mmCIF file of C-alpha atoms in Angstrom:
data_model
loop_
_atom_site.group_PDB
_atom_site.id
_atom_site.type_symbol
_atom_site.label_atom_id
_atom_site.label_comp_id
_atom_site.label_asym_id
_atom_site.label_seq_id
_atom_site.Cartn_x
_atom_site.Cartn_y
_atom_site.Cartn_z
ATOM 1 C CA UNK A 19 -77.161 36.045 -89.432
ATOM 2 C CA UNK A 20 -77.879 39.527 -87.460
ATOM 3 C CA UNK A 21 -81.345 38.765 -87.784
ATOM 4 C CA UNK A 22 -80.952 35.491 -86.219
ATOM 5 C CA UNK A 23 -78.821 35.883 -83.285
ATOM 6 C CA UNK A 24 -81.107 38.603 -81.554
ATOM 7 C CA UNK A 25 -84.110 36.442 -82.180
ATOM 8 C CA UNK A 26 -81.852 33.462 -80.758
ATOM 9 C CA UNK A 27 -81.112 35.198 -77.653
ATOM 10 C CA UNK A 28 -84.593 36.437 -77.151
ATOM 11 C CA UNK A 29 -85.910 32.956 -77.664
ATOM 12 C CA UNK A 30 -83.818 31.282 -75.625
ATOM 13 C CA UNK A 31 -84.089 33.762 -72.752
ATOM 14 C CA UNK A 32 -87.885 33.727 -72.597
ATOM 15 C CA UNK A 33 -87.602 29.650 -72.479
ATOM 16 C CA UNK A 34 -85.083 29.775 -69.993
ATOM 17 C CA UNK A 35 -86.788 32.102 -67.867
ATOM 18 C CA UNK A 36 -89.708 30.289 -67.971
ATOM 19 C CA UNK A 37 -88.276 27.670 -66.360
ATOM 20 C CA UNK A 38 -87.011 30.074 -63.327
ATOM 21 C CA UNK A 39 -90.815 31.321 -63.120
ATOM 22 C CA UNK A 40 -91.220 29.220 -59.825
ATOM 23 C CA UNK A 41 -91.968 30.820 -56.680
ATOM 24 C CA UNK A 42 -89.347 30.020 -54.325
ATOM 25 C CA UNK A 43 -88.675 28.803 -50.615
ATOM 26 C CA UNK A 44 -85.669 28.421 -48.451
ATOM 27 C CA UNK A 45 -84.973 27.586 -45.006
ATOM 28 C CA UNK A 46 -82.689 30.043 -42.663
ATOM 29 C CA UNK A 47 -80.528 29.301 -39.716
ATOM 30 C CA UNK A 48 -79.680 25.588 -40.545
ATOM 31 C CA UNK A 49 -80.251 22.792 -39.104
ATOM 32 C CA UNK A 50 -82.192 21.932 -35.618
ATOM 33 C CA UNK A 51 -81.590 19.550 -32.378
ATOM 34 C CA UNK A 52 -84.041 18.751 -29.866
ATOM 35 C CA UNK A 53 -83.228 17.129 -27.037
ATOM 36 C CA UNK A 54 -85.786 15.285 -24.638
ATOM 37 C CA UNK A 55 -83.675 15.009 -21.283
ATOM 38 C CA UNK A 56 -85.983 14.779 -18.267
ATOM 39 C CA UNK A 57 -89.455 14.015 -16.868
ATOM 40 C CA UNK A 58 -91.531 14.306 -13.351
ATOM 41 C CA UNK A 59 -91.765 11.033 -12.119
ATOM 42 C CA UNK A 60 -95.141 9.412 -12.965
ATOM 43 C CA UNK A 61 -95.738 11.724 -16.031
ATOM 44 C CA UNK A 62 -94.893 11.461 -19.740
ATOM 45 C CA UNK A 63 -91.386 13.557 -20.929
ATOM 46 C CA UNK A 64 -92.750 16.799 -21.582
ATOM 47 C CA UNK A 65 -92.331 18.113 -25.035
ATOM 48 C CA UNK A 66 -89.416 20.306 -26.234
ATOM 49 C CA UNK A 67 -89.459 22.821 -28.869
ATOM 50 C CA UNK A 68 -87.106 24.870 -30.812
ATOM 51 C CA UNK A 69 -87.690 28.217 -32.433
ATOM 52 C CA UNK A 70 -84.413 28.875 -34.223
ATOM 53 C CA UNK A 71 -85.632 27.980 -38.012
ATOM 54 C CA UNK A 72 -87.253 30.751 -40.444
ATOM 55 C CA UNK A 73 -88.414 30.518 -43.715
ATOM 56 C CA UNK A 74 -88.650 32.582 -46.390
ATOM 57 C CA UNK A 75 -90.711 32.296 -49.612
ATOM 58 C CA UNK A 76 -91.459 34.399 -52.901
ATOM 59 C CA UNK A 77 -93.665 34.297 -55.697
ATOM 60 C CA UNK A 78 -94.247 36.028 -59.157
ATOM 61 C CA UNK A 79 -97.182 38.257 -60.275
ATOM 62 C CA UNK A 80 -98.525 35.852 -62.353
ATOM 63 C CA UNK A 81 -98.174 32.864 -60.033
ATOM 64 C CA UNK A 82 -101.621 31.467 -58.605
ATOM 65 C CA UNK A 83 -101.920 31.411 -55.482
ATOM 66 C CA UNK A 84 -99.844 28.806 -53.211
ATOM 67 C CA UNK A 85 -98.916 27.307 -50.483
ATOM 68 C CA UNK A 86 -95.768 25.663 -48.525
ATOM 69 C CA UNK A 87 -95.758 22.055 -47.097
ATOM 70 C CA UNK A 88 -93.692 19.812 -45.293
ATOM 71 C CA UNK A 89 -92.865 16.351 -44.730
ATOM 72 C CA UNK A 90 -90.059 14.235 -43.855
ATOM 73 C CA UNK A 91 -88.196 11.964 -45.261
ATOM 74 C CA UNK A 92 -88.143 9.305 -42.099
ATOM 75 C CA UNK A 93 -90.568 6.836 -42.103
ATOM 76 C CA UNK A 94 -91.375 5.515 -38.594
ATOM 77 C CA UNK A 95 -89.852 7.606 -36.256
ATOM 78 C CA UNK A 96 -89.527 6.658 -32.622
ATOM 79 C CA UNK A 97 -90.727 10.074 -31.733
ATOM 80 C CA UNK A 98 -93.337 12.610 -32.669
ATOM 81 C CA UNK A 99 -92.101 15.870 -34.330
ATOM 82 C CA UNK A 100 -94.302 18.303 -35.386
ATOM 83 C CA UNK A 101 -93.871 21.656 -36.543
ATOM 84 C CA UNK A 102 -95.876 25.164 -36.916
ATOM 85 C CA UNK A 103 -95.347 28.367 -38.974
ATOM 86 C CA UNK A 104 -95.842 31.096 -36.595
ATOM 87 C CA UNK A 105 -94.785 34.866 -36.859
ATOM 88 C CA UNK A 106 -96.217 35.169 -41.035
ATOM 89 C CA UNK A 107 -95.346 38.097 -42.444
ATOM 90 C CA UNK A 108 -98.654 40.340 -42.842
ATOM 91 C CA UNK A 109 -100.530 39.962 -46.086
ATOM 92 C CA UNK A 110 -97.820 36.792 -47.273
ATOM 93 C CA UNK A 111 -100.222 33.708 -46.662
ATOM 94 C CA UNK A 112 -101.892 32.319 -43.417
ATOM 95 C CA UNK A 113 -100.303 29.585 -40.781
ATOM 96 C CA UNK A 114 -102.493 26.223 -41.087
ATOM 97 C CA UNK A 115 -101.398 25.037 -37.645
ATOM 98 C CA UNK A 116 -99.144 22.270 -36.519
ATOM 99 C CA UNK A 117 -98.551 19.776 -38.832
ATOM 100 C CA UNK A 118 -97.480 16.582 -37.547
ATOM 101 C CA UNK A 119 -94.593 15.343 -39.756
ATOM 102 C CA UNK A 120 -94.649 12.686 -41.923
ATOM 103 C CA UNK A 121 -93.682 11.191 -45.113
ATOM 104 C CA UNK A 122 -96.753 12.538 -46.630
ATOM 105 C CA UNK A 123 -96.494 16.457 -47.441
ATOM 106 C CA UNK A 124 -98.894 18.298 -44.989
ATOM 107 C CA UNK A 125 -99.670 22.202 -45.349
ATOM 108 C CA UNK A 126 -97.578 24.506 -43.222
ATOM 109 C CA UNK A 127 -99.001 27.810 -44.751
ATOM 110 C CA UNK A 128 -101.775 28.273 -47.002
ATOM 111 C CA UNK A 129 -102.859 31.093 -49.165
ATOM 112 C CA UNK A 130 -99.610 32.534 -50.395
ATOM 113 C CA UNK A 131 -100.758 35.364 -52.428
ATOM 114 C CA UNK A 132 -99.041 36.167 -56.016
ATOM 115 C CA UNK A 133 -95.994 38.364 -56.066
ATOM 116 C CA UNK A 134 -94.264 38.649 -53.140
ATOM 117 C CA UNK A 135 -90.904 40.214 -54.538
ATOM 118 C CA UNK A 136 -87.572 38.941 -53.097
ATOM 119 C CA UNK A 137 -86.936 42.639 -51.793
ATOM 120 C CA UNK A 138 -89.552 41.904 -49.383
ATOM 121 C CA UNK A 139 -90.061 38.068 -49.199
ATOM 122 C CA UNK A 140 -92.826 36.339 -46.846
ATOM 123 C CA UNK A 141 -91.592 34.932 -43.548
ATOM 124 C CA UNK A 142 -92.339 32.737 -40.832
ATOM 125 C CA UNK A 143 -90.661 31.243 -37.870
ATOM 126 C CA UNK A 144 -90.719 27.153 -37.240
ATOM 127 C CA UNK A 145 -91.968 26.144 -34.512
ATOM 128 C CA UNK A 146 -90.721 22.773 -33.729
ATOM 129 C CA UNK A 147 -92.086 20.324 -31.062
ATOM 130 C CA UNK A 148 -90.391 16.823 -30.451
ATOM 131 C CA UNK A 149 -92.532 14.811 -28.082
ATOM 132 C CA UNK A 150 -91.677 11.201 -26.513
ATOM 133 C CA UNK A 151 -93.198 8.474 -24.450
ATOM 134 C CA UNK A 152 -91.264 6.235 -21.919
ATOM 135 C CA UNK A 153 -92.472 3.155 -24.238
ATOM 136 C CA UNK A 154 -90.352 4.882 -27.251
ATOM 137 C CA UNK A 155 -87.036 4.222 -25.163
ATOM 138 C CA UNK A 156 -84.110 6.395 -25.312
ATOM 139 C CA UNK A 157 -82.925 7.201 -28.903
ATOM 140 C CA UNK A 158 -82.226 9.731 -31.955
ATOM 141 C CA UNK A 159 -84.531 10.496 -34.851
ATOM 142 C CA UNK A 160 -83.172 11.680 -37.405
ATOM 143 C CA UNK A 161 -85.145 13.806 -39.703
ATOM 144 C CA UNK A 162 -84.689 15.438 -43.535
ATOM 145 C CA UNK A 163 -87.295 17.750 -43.361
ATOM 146 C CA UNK A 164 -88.073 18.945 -47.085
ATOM 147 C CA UNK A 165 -90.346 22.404 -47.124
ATOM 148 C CA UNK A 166 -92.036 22.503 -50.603
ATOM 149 C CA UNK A 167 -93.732 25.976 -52.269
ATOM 150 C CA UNK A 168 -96.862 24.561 -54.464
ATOM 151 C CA UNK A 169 -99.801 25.513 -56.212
ATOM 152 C CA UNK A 170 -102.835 25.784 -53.940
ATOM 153 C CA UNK B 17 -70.752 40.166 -84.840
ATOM 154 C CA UNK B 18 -68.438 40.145 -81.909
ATOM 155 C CA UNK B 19 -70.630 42.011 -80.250
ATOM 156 C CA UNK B 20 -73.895 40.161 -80.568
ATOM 157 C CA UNK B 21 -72.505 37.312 -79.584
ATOM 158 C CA UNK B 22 -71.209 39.308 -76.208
ATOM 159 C CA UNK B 23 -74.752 40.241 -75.821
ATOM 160 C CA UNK B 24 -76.353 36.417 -76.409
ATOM 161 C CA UNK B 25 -74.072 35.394 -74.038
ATOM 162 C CA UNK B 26 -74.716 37.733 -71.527
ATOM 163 C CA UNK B 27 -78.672 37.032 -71.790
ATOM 164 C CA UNK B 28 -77.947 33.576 -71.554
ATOM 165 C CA UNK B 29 -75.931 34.015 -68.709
ATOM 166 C CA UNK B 30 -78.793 36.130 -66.888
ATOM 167 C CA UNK B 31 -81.661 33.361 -67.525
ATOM 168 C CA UNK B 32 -79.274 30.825 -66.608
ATOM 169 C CA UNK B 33 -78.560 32.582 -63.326
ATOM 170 C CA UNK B 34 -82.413 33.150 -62.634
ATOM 171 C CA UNK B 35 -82.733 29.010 -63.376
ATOM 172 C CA UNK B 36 -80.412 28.641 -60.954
ATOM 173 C CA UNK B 37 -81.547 30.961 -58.097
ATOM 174 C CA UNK B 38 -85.340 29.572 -57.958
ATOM 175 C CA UNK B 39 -85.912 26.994 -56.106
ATOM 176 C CA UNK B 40 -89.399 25.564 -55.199
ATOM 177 C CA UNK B 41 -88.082 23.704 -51.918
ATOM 178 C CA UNK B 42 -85.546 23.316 -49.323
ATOM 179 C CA UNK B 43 -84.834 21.133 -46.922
ATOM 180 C CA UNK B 44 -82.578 20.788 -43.724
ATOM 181 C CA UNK B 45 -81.538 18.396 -41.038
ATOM 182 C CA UNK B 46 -83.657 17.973 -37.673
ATOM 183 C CA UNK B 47 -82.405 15.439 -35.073
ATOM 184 C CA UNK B 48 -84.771 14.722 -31.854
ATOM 185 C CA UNK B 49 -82.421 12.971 -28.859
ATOM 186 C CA UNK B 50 -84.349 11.279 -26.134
ATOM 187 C CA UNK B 51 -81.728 10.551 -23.593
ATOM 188 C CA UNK B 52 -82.008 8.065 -20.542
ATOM 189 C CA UNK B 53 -84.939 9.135 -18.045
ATOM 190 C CA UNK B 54 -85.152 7.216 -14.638
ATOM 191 C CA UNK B 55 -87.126 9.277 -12.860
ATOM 192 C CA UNK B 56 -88.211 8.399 -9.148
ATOM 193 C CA UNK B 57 -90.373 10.427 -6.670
ATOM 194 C CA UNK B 58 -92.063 9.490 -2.905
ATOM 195 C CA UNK B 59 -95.449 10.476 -2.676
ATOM 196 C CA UNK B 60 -96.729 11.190 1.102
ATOM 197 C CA UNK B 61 -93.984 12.869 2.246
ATOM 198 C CA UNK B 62 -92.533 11.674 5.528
ATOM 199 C CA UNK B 63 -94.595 9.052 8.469
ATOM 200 C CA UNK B 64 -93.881 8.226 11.719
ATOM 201 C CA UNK B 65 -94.516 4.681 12.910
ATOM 202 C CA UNK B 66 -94.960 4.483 16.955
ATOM 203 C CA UNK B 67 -95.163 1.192 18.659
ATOM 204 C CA UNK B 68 -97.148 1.753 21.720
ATOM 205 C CA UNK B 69 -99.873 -0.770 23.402
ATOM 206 C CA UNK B 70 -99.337 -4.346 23.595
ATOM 207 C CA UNK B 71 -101.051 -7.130 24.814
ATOM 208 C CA UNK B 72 -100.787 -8.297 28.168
ATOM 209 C CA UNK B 73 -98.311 -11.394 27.804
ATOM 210 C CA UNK B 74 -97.723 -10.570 24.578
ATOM 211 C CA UNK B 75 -95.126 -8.590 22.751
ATOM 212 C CA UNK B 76 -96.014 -4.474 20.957
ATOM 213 C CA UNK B 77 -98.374 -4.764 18.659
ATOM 214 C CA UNK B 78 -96.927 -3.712 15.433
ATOM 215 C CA UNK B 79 -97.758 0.146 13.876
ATOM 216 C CA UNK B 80 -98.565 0.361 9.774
ATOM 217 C CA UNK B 81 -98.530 2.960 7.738
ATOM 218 C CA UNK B 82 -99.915 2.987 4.167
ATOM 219 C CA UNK B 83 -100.376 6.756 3.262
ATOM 220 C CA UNK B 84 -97.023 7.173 1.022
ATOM 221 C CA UNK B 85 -96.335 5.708 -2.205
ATOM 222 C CA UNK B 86 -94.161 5.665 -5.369
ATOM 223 C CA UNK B 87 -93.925 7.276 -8.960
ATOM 224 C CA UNK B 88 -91.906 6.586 -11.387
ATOM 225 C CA UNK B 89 -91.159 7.204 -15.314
ATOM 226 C CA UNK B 90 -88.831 4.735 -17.029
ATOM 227 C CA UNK B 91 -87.635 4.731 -20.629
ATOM 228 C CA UNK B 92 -85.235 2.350 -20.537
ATOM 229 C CA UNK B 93 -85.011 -1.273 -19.900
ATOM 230 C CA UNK B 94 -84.210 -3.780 -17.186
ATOM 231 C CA UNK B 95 -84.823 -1.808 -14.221
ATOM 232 C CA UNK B 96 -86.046 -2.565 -10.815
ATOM 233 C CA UNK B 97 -86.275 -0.176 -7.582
ATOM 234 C CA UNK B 98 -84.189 -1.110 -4.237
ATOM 235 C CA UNK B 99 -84.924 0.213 -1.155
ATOM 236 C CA UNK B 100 -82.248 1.091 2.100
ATOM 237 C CA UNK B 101 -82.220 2.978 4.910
ATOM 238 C CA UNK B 102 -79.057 5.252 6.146
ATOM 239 C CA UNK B 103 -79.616 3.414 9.892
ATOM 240 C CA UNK B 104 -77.012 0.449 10.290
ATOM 241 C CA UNK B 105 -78.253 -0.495 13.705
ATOM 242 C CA UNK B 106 -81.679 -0.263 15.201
ATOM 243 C CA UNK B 107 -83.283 -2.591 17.970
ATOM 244 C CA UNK B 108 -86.654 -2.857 16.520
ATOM 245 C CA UNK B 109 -87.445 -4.369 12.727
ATOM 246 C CA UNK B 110 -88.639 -1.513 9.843
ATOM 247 C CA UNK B 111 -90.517 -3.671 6.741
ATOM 248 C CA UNK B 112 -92.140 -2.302 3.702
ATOM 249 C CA UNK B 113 -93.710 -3.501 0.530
ATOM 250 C CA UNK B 114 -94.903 -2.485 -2.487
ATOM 251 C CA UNK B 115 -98.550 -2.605 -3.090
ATOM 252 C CA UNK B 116 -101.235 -2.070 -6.150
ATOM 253 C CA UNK B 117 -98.073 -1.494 -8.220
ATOM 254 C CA UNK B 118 -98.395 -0.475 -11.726
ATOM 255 C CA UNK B 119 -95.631 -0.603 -13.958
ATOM 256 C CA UNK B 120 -93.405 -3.507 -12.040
ATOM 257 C CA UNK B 121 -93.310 -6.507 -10.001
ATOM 258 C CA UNK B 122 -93.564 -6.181 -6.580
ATOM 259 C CA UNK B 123 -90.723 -8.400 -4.811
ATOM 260 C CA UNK B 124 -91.866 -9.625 -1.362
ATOM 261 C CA UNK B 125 -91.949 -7.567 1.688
ATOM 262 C CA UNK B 126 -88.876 -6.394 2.541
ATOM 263 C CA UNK B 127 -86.877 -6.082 6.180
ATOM 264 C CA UNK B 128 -85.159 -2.717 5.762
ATOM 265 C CA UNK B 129 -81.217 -2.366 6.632
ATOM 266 C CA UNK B 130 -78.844 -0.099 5.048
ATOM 267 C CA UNK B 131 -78.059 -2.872 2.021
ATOM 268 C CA UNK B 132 -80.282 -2.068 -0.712
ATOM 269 C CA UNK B 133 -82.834 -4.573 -1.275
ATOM 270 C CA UNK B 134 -85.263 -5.394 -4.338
ATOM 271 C CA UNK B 135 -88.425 -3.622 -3.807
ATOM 272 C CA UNK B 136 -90.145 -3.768 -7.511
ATOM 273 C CA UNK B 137 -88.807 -5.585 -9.996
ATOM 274 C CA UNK B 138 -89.315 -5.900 -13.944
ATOM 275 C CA UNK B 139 -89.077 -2.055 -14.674
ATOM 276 C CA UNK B 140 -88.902 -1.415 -18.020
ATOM 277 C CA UNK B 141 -90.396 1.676 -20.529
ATOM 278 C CA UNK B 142 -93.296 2.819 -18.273
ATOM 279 C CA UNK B 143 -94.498 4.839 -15.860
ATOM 280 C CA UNK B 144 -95.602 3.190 -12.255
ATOM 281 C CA UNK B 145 -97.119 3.555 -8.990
ATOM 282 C CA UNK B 146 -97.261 1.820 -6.268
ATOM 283 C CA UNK B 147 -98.276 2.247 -2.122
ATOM 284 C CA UNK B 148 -95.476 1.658 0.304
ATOM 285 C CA UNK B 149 -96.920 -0.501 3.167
ATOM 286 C CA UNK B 150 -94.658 -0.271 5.917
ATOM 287 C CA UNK B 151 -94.843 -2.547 9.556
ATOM 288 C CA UNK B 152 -92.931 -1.224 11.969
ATOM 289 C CA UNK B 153 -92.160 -3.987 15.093
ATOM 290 C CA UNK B 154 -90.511 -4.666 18.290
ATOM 291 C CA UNK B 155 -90.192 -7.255 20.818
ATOM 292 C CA UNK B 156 -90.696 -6.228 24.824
ATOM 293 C CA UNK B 157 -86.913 -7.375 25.137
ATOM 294 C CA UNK B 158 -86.156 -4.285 22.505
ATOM 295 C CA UNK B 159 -87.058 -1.532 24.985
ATOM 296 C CA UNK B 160 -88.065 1.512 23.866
ATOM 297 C CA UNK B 161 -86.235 3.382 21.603
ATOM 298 C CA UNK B 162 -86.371 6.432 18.942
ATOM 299 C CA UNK B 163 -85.173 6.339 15.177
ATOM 300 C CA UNK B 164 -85.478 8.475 12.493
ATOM 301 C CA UNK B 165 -84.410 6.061 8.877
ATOM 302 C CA UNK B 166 -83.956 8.031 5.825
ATOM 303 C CA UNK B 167 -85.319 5.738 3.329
ATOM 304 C CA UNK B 168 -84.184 5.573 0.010
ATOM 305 C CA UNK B 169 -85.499 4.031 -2.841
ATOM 306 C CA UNK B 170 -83.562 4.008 -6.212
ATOM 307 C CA UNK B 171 -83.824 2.653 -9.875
ATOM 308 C CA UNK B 172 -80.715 0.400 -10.715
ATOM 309 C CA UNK B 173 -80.121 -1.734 -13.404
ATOM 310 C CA UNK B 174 -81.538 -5.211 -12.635
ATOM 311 C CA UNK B 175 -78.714 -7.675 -12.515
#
């Protein structure tokens, strides 16, 4: 029975750690409202952005190498949001430009190297843009936006 | 035995707690409001009208002025654009009309007073222009006189 318990424990730590070896992701500062109010007369609304969201990310030594997307979870929206990782921490992946969101996962930052240690995690800032025409009416979009760390 | 079963416990209790900390996505709530825009703006800045030759044996001939126009950006529905001027008595007649409009109806020429009037009619989600054409006229019995309207044209709610 001493025999067994240690190899117990060891076996059930290495299988349950296993299943915490994923790199992780997680959004900071909440939630975000943009708000399309005005427009020149004879032009389109002009966009609106918001710079208020971060995200940070980590990954183990042995992960490969990864990336983040990021879709939505509205299909159809009366409005066009887009968003764009800007500010990257040095050396902690590389921004793949405004994605425009949808309910199919786009990249949002691309070559996330192996382990990046939660001590130190990679960064970025979201840029949001919300953009409108006149024939899209007045109205609210409301958006689940679901940021996803993944194998490359 | 107590104690190795302290110490499974306690490694179980770490690998749970690393489960439970990595997560491989997040997610939070972003709402885009578009509020009402009914947006209206004279292009041309201001015109003077002057009525002065006539015809012999017949009354002024009447002065025109197309160089001024309209823009506007609607996104809501059921719109039209009036047009008034702050003057509530003037000898000679002020008319305008909408022309080449985009984004509308244009109503028929209108005789200005100070109670609004339809100008363009069927606004609704778009932007427009259009050219203001107005006639300014006067009979010989009118005399002469000087007026300076302040025109105003706004986006209402058609009725």
């Amino acid at each position: 029975m001493k025999r067994i318990l240690p190899t117990l424990a060891a076996t059930a730590a290495i299988f349950l750690s296993s299943l915490g070896q994923a790199a992780d992701v997680a959004i900071l500062n909440g939630d975000v409202s943009l708000t399309i109010t005005t427009a020149a007369a004879g032009q389109q609304p002009p966009a609106v952005t918001d710079e208020t969201g971060q995200l940070e990310w980590t990954t183990l030594v042995t992960d490969a190498v990864k990336k983040i997307i990021a879709q939505t979870n509205l299909a159809g929206p009366s409005y066009t949001l887009s968003v764009r990782a800007v500010n990257i921490s040095a050396g902690d992946g590389t921004g793949a430009g405004a994605v425009v969101l949808s309910t199919t996962p786009a990249d949002l930052v691309v070559d996330i190297p192996s382990g990046i240690q939660p001590l130190d995690p990679g960064t970025c800032t979201l840029r949001y843009a919300a953009s409108a025409t006149v024939t899209g009416g007045a109205g609210t979009d409301n958006h689940s936006v679901t940021f996803t760390i993944t194998d490359q | 035995m107590k104690a190795s079963y302290t110490r499974l416990a306690a490694v179980l209790l770490m690998a749970l707690a690393s489960v439970a900390l990595a997560a491989d996505n997040d997610n939070h709530q972003v709402t885009v409001t578009v509020n009402d825009i009914n947006e209206l703006a004279v292009t041309g800045g201001d015109i003077t009208l002057i009525i002065s030759s006539a015809t012999a044996g017949q009354n002024p001939n009447q002065a025109t002025d197309n160089t001024c126009g309209l823009e506007w950006t609607v996104n809501t529905t059921n719109k039209k654009i009036t047009v008034a001027t702050n003057q509530s008595s003037f000898a000679h007649t002020l008319k305008v009309q909408a022309a080449s409009v985009s984004g509308g109806t244009a109503a028929a020429e209108v005789t200005i007073s100070d109670t609004a009037q339809d100008l363009v009619t069927g606004v609704a989600t778009t932007l427009g222009t259009c050219t203001l054409n107005y006639r300014a006229t006067a009979t010989a019995a009118q005399g002469t006189q000087s007026v300076a309207h302040t025109i105003t044209f706004t986006i209402t709610a058609a009725s």
